Amino acid sequence: MPCGSRDNSLLHLSFFPFIFLSPHLSLPRSLPTILSEFLDIWDVNMLRKPDEVNKRQHTTHLYATDNLIVRRGQEFQLKVTFDRPYKPSDDQFAVEFVIGGSPQFSKGTYIPVSVASDRQSPWAGRVVDSADNVVTVGITPAPDCIVGKWRTYVAVVTPYGIRRTRQDESRDVYILFNPWAAADSVFLDDGNEREECVLNEVGVIYHGAFDDVSERPWNFGQFDYGVLDACLFIMDKAAMPITNRGDPIKVARKASAMLNSRDDDGVLVGSWSGDYTYGVAPTSWTGSTEILLNYSSSKMPVCYAQCWVYAAVFNTFLRCLGIPARVVTNFFSSHDNDGNLKTDIILDENGRIDKQRTKDSIWNYHCWNECYMSRPDLPQGFGGWQAVDATPQETSDGMYRCGPASVQAIKHGQICFPFDAPFVFAEVNSDVVFYSRNPRDGTLEPVKVNSSHVGRMVVTKAPGQDTRRDITDQYKFPEGSPEERTVLEKAEEYGCQREKVTLPEADVELNMPLIEVRVGDDFELKLEFNNKSGQARTGEMYVSGNVVYYTGVTSSEFLFKTPKVTLDPMKAEKKVIQVRSQDYMRKLVEQANLHFIATGKVKETGQIVTAMRVVTLHNPKLSVQVSGLAKVSEEMFVTVEFTNPFKFNLEDVYIRVEGPGVMPPKYKHYSLILAGSSLNWTESFTPRREGPTKLMASLDCAALRQVYGQAQLTVKP
């Protein structure tokens, strides 16, 4: 605003309660003349531009919003222009911050900040600079203040009332958690980890099998336009008390319930049915932005999600609000809902799986989140990474949610601590127990225990790299170590029951080695036997091949063989089973997992031999090419190419593409892609900010899921 002019709409005289002044006043008729003696506010500059001091110092310059965004526990500045120079000895003014519908000083939802040293305020305030009529004010929100969107006012104290600026949305300020501030409960002192888990928008989510890991790119998009407001809307939709929104424990727990729609009309509808007619297939999504914006605009749950979608969108929510977070994948994840630590597989008297009575399943992989925070509600040493899970599996305190559970507590068997530690503990520590069923009386006798199958590997993205990081040792001690035995004993004290049985060591071993197979290929399944005894061994094996969902639930059996095996003393033997694509292709479900399990009984000893192998079929890739000058505000083009390699047509195909900071989510529908034919889709985009980024694309249809591609680019200013 030009010097010497004033905006009459900026001010109004208010008589609301104010800590510096009693509101009970009588007003003289000559009030306008009298008020001219006191400070008049001409302009309030929130210094909210990306290149100004606040957003750079608070590392919020990436957010696509015109409003000021700062982090609590750290000073930010604003400039107030008065009608005359400010006189500290004579003038009194304050900057007021208000949040919620019924702000109250006692509840921390109304915060008046004085620059006078003799006046107390929950937030610190000071005059940074005063030149002519302009006063630069420094404000430091408390490191435990409420996180959300605050309204800002400037108020001048007069003997006749408070001269206060009118409400102006352009002066609203978002205050976030601050992992850079030591006094904040989400403080993370590892700079590389903080950069990755707060500021990185491009994620990698791991899936497949522990010894054949696949990866999919994901645009978390926490800085995209509208995403911050969508995250705040989630807390509003949950009717979360404003006063709880400064506590990361309560925020994470509430969000773990609100990210799924099971009991609260939350963000995402889960579906593992394979029928996604009324929404988007979980495998089709490439990022969180479209999901969150759809939810905040429609106020209705978005269809559909599975575990990695829940985890990815939850990750966006946490990072957007300033809570360090990462997506983790647990390979061979147990779903334990009865309080024990075992997954039961029932065999008949011949060693064949009894599918009628075997109800438990092990997820090939399961994704959840970790968020970083202190835990003042727990004994010292159990802060740091906390496991949280939005996938609706079991209820906790009456709602489908999980966590935050201290990862340190899980590792050390301290599963009595809140929240939901026994469930997470079982996901990484259950035993697979094979039982032989007596046909006469139905009793079950344990015949084999595999204590290392579940929780085989826990991984997350490495900071600053597109490689994975094995964090299994953060959840559990090495299998068979004295520490592991102590932990399991501790967990049993808190009610987790295991199968306590000592079985003689089997002298025949069975292994099914890793094989990499492309969708549509024939392949050989090898069974490797090793007779460690000094006597010959014989047995009849039962080999079952099943198409399974990644949750371990069987869709259909496509192979059943009963090879007989004879083993010479101290010798190894191989059996090869031919698997034809025509047998499994017609029965494939999403994620293209084949599960083989071999069981049998050694005739001479009665011992049970077993082996399991998950074969993840590898899909073709998308080609993603970028052209044009990679410069801010310059038009560029992305081309997505795909060739159908199969002997059948692909119908009702969707292609999606997006990239943080450069391209909003876009999609294209193809009703038919003929066998052997190719498609080529080119779309324009205009980068809005500089720096390295990626474009991520997916192709999805009922016959072919999880086809991905990506391209890297660096945008110049």
PDB file of N, CA and C in Angstrom, residues 168-204:
ATOM      1  N   ASP A 168      -9.328 -11.411   7.354  1.00  0.00           N
ATOM      2  CA  ASP A 168      -8.857 -11.426   5.974  1.00  0.00           C
ATOM      3  C   ASP A 168      -8.181 -12.776   5.746  1.00  0.00           C
ATOM      4  N   GLU A 169      -8.753 -13.596   4.858  1.00  0.00           N
ATOM      5  CA  GLU A 169      -8.224 -14.944   4.632  1.00  0.00           C
ATOM      6  C   GLU A 169      -6.778 -14.933   4.143  1.00  0.00           C
ATOM      7  N   SER A 170      -6.371 -13.865   3.496  1.00  0.00           N
ATOM      8  CA  SER A 170      -4.991 -13.811   3.010  1.00  0.00           C
ATOM      9  C   SER A 170      -3.988 -13.729   4.160  1.00  0.00           C
ATOM     10  N   ARG A 171      -4.485 -13.365   5.349  1.00  0.00           N
ATOM     11  CA  ARG A 171      -3.599 -13.307   6.520  1.00  0.00           C
ATOM     12  C   ARG A 171      -3.682 -14.565   7.383  1.00  0.00           C
ATOM     13  N   ASP A 172      -4.475 -15.552   6.961  1.00  0.00           N
ATOM     14  CA  ASP A 172      -4.492 -16.826   7.679  1.00  0.00           C
ATOM     15  C   ASP A 172      -3.118 -17.481   7.571  1.00  0.00           C
ATOM     16  N   VAL A 173      -2.712 -18.130   8.645  1.00  0.00           N
ATOM     17  CA  VAL A 173      -1.395 -18.770   8.663  1.00  0.00           C
ATOM     18  C   VAL A 173      -1.554 -20.226   9.097  1.00  0.00           C
ATOM     19  N   TYR A 174      -0.931 -21.123   8.325  1.00  0.00           N
ATOM     20  CA  TYR A 174      -0.910 -22.544   8.686  1.00  0.00           C
ATOM     21  C   TYR A 174       0.303 -22.779   9.585  1.00  0.00           C
ATOM     22  N   ILE A 175       0.070 -23.418  10.726  1.00  0.00           N
ATOM     23  CA  ILE A 175       1.169 -23.760  11.634  1.00  0.00           C
ATOM     24  C   ILE A 175       1.271 -25.281  11.695  1.00  0.00           C
ATOM     25  N   LEU A 176       2.466 -25.798  11.403  1.00  0.00           N
ATOM     26  CA  LEU A 176       2.693 -27.238  11.291  1.00  0.00           C
ATOM     27  C   LEU A 176       3.611 -27.737  12.400  1.00  0.00           C
ATOM     28  N   PHE A 177       3.682 -29.069  12.539  1.00  0.00           N
ATOM     29  CA  PHE A 177       4.692 -29.676  13.404  1.00  0.00           C
ATOM     30  C   PHE A 177       6.077 -29.316  12.870  1.00  0.00           C
ATOM     31  N   ASN A 178       7.075 -29.357  13.761  1.00  0.00           N
ATOM     32  CA  ASN A 178       8.410 -28.900  13.369  1.00  0.00           C
ATOM     33  C   ASN A 178       9.490 -29.903  13.756  1.00  0.00           C
ATOM     34  N   PRO A 179       9.847 -30.819  12.860  1.00  0.00           N
ATOM     35  CA  PRO A 179      10.905 -31.787  13.174  1.00  0.00           C
ATOM     36  C   PRO A 179      12.300 -31.169  13.199  1.00  0.00           C
ATOM     37  N   TRP A 180      12.420 -29.867  12.868  1.00  0.00           N
ATOM     38  CA  TRP A 180      13.703 -29.161  12.977  1.00  0.00           C
ATOM     39  C   TRP A 180      13.903 -28.548  14.369  1.00  0.00           C
ATOM     40  N   ALA A 181      12.847 -28.452  15.176  1.00  0.00           N
ATOM     41  CA  ALA A 181      12.919 -27.768  16.471  1.00  0.00           C
ATOM     42  C   ALA A 181      13.070 -28.786  17.594  1.00  0.00           C
ATOM     43  N   ALA A 182      14.130 -28.651  18.389  1.00  0.00           N
ATOM     44  CA  ALA A 182      14.425 -29.627  19.439  1.00  0.00           C
ATOM     45  C   ALA A 182      13.318 -29.718  20.477  1.00  0.00           C
ATOM     46  N   ALA A 183      12.566 -28.631  20.670  1.00  0.00           N
ATOM     47  CA  ALA A 183      11.509 -28.636  21.682  1.00  0.00           C
ATOM     48  C   ALA A 183      10.216 -29.272  21.187  1.00  0.00           C
ATOM     49  N   ASP A 184      10.115 -29.524  19.877  1.00  0.00           N
ATOM     50  CA  ASP A 184       8.906 -30.145  19.332  1.00  0.00           C
ATOM     51  C   ASP A 184       8.984 -31.654  19.532  1.00  0.00           C
ATOM     52  N   SER A 185       7.859 -32.268  19.825  1.00  0.00           N
ATOM     53  CA  SER A 185       7.839 -33.709  20.104  1.00  0.00           C
ATOM     54  C   SER A 185       8.096 -34.557  18.862  1.00  0.00           C
ATOM     55  N   VAL A 186       8.121 -33.955  17.669  1.00  0.00           N
ATOM     56  CA  VAL A 186       8.455 -34.714  16.456  1.00  0.00           C
ATOM     57  C   VAL A 186       9.878 -34.406  15.979  1.00  0.00           C
ATOM     58  N   PHE A 187      10.684 -33.807  16.833  1.00  0.00           N
ATOM     59  CA  PHE A 187      12.055 -33.446  16.447  1.00  0.00           C
ATOM     60  C   PHE A 187      12.837 -34.678  16.013  1.00  0.00           C
ATOM     61  N   LEU A 188      13.470 -34.567  14.849  1.00  0.00           N
ATOM     62  CA  LEU A 188      14.299 -35.638  14.297  1.00  0.00           C
ATOM     63  C   LEU A 188      15.655 -35.036  13.967  1.00  0.00           C
ATOM     64  N   ASP A 189      16.681 -35.459  14.691  1.00  0.00           N
ATOM     65  CA  ASP A 189      17.977 -34.788  14.561  1.00  0.00           C
ATOM     66  C   ASP A 189      18.826 -35.316  13.412  1.00  0.00           C
ATOM     67  N   ASP A 190      18.445 -36.422  12.795  1.00  0.00           N
ATOM     68  CA  ASP A 190      19.174 -36.953  11.646  1.00  0.00           C
ATOM     69  C   ASP A 190      18.730 -36.184  10.403  1.00  0.00           C
ATOM     70  N   GLY A 191      19.625 -35.338   9.871  1.00  0.00           N
ATOM     71  CA  GLY A 191      19.270 -34.465   8.762  1.00  0.00           C
ATOM     72  C   GLY A 191      18.863 -35.212   7.506  1.00  0.00           C
ATOM     73  N   ASN A 192      19.579 -36.296   7.163  1.00  0.00           N
ATOM     74  CA  ASN A 192      19.244 -37.066   5.965  1.00  0.00           C
ATOM     75  C   ASN A 192      17.885 -37.743   6.103  1.00  0.00           C
ATOM     76  N   GLU A 193      17.647 -38.299   7.288  1.00  0.00           N
ATOM     77  CA  GLU A 193      16.363 -38.957   7.535  1.00  0.00           C
ATOM     78  C   GLU A 193      15.224 -37.941   7.504  1.00  0.00           C
ATOM     79  N   ARG A 194      15.485 -36.773   8.073  1.00  0.00           N
ATOM     80  CA  ARG A 194      14.455 -35.714   8.095  1.00  0.00           C
ATOM     81  C   ARG A 194      14.142 -35.224   6.680  1.00  0.00           C
ATOM     82  N   GLU A 195      15.162 -35.061   5.877  1.00  0.00           N
ATOM     83  CA  GLU A 195      14.964 -34.635   4.493  1.00  0.00           C
ATOM     84  C   GLU A 195      14.101 -35.639   3.744  1.00  0.00           C
ATOM     85  N   GLU A 196      14.380 -36.914   3.940  1.00  0.00           N
ATOM     86  CA  GLU A 196      13.626 -37.967   3.263  1.00  0.00           C
ATOM     87  C   GLU A 196      12.197 -38.056   3.771  1.00  0.00           C
ATOM     88  N   CYS A 197      12.028 -38.064   5.085  1.00  0.00           N
ATOM     89  CA  CYS A 197      10.743 -38.413   5.689  1.00  0.00           C
ATOM     90  C   CYS A 197       9.808 -37.232   5.900  1.00  0.00           C
ATOM     91  N   VAL A 198      10.254 -36.021   5.543  1.00  0.00           N
ATOM     92  CA  VAL A 198       9.378 -34.850   5.616  1.00  0.00           C
ATOM     93  C   VAL A 198       9.256 -34.187   4.251  1.00  0.00           C
ATOM     94  N   LEU A 199      10.372 -34.026   3.554  1.00  0.00           N
ATOM     95  CA  LEU A 199      10.387 -33.205   2.345  1.00  0.00           C
ATOM     96  C   LEU A 199      10.318 -33.988   1.041  1.00  0.00           C
ATOM     97  N   ASN A 200      10.682 -35.254   1.040  1.00  0.00           N
ATOM     98  CA  ASN A 200      10.672 -35.994  -0.224  1.00  0.00           C
ATOM     99  C   ASN A 200       9.242 -36.319  -0.648  1.00  0.00           C
ATOM    100  N   GLU A 201       8.918 -35.993  -1.901  1.00  0.00           N
ATOM    101  CA  GLU A 201       7.576 -36.236  -2.432  1.00  0.00           C
ATOM    102  C   GLU A 201       7.474 -37.522  -3.228  1.00  0.00           C
ATOM    103  N   VAL A 202       8.600 -38.052  -3.653  1.00  0.00           N
ATOM    104  CA  VAL A 202       8.609 -39.215  -4.543  1.00  0.00           C
ATOM    105  C   VAL A 202       9.014 -40.441  -3.743  1.00  0.00           C
ATOM    106  N   GLY A 203       8.105 -41.384  -3.614  1.00  0.00           N
ATOM    107  CA  GLY A 203       8.375 -42.562  -2.816  1.00  0.00           C
ATOM    108  C   GLY A 203       8.545 -43.808  -3.650  1.00  0.00           C
ATOM    109  N   VAL A 204       9.061 -44.840  -3.002  1.00  0.00           N
ATOM    110  CA  VAL A 204       9.143 -46.175  -3.584  1.00  0.00           C
ATOM    111  C   VAL A 204       8.477 -47.123  -2.597  1.00  0.00           C
TER     112      VAL A 204
END
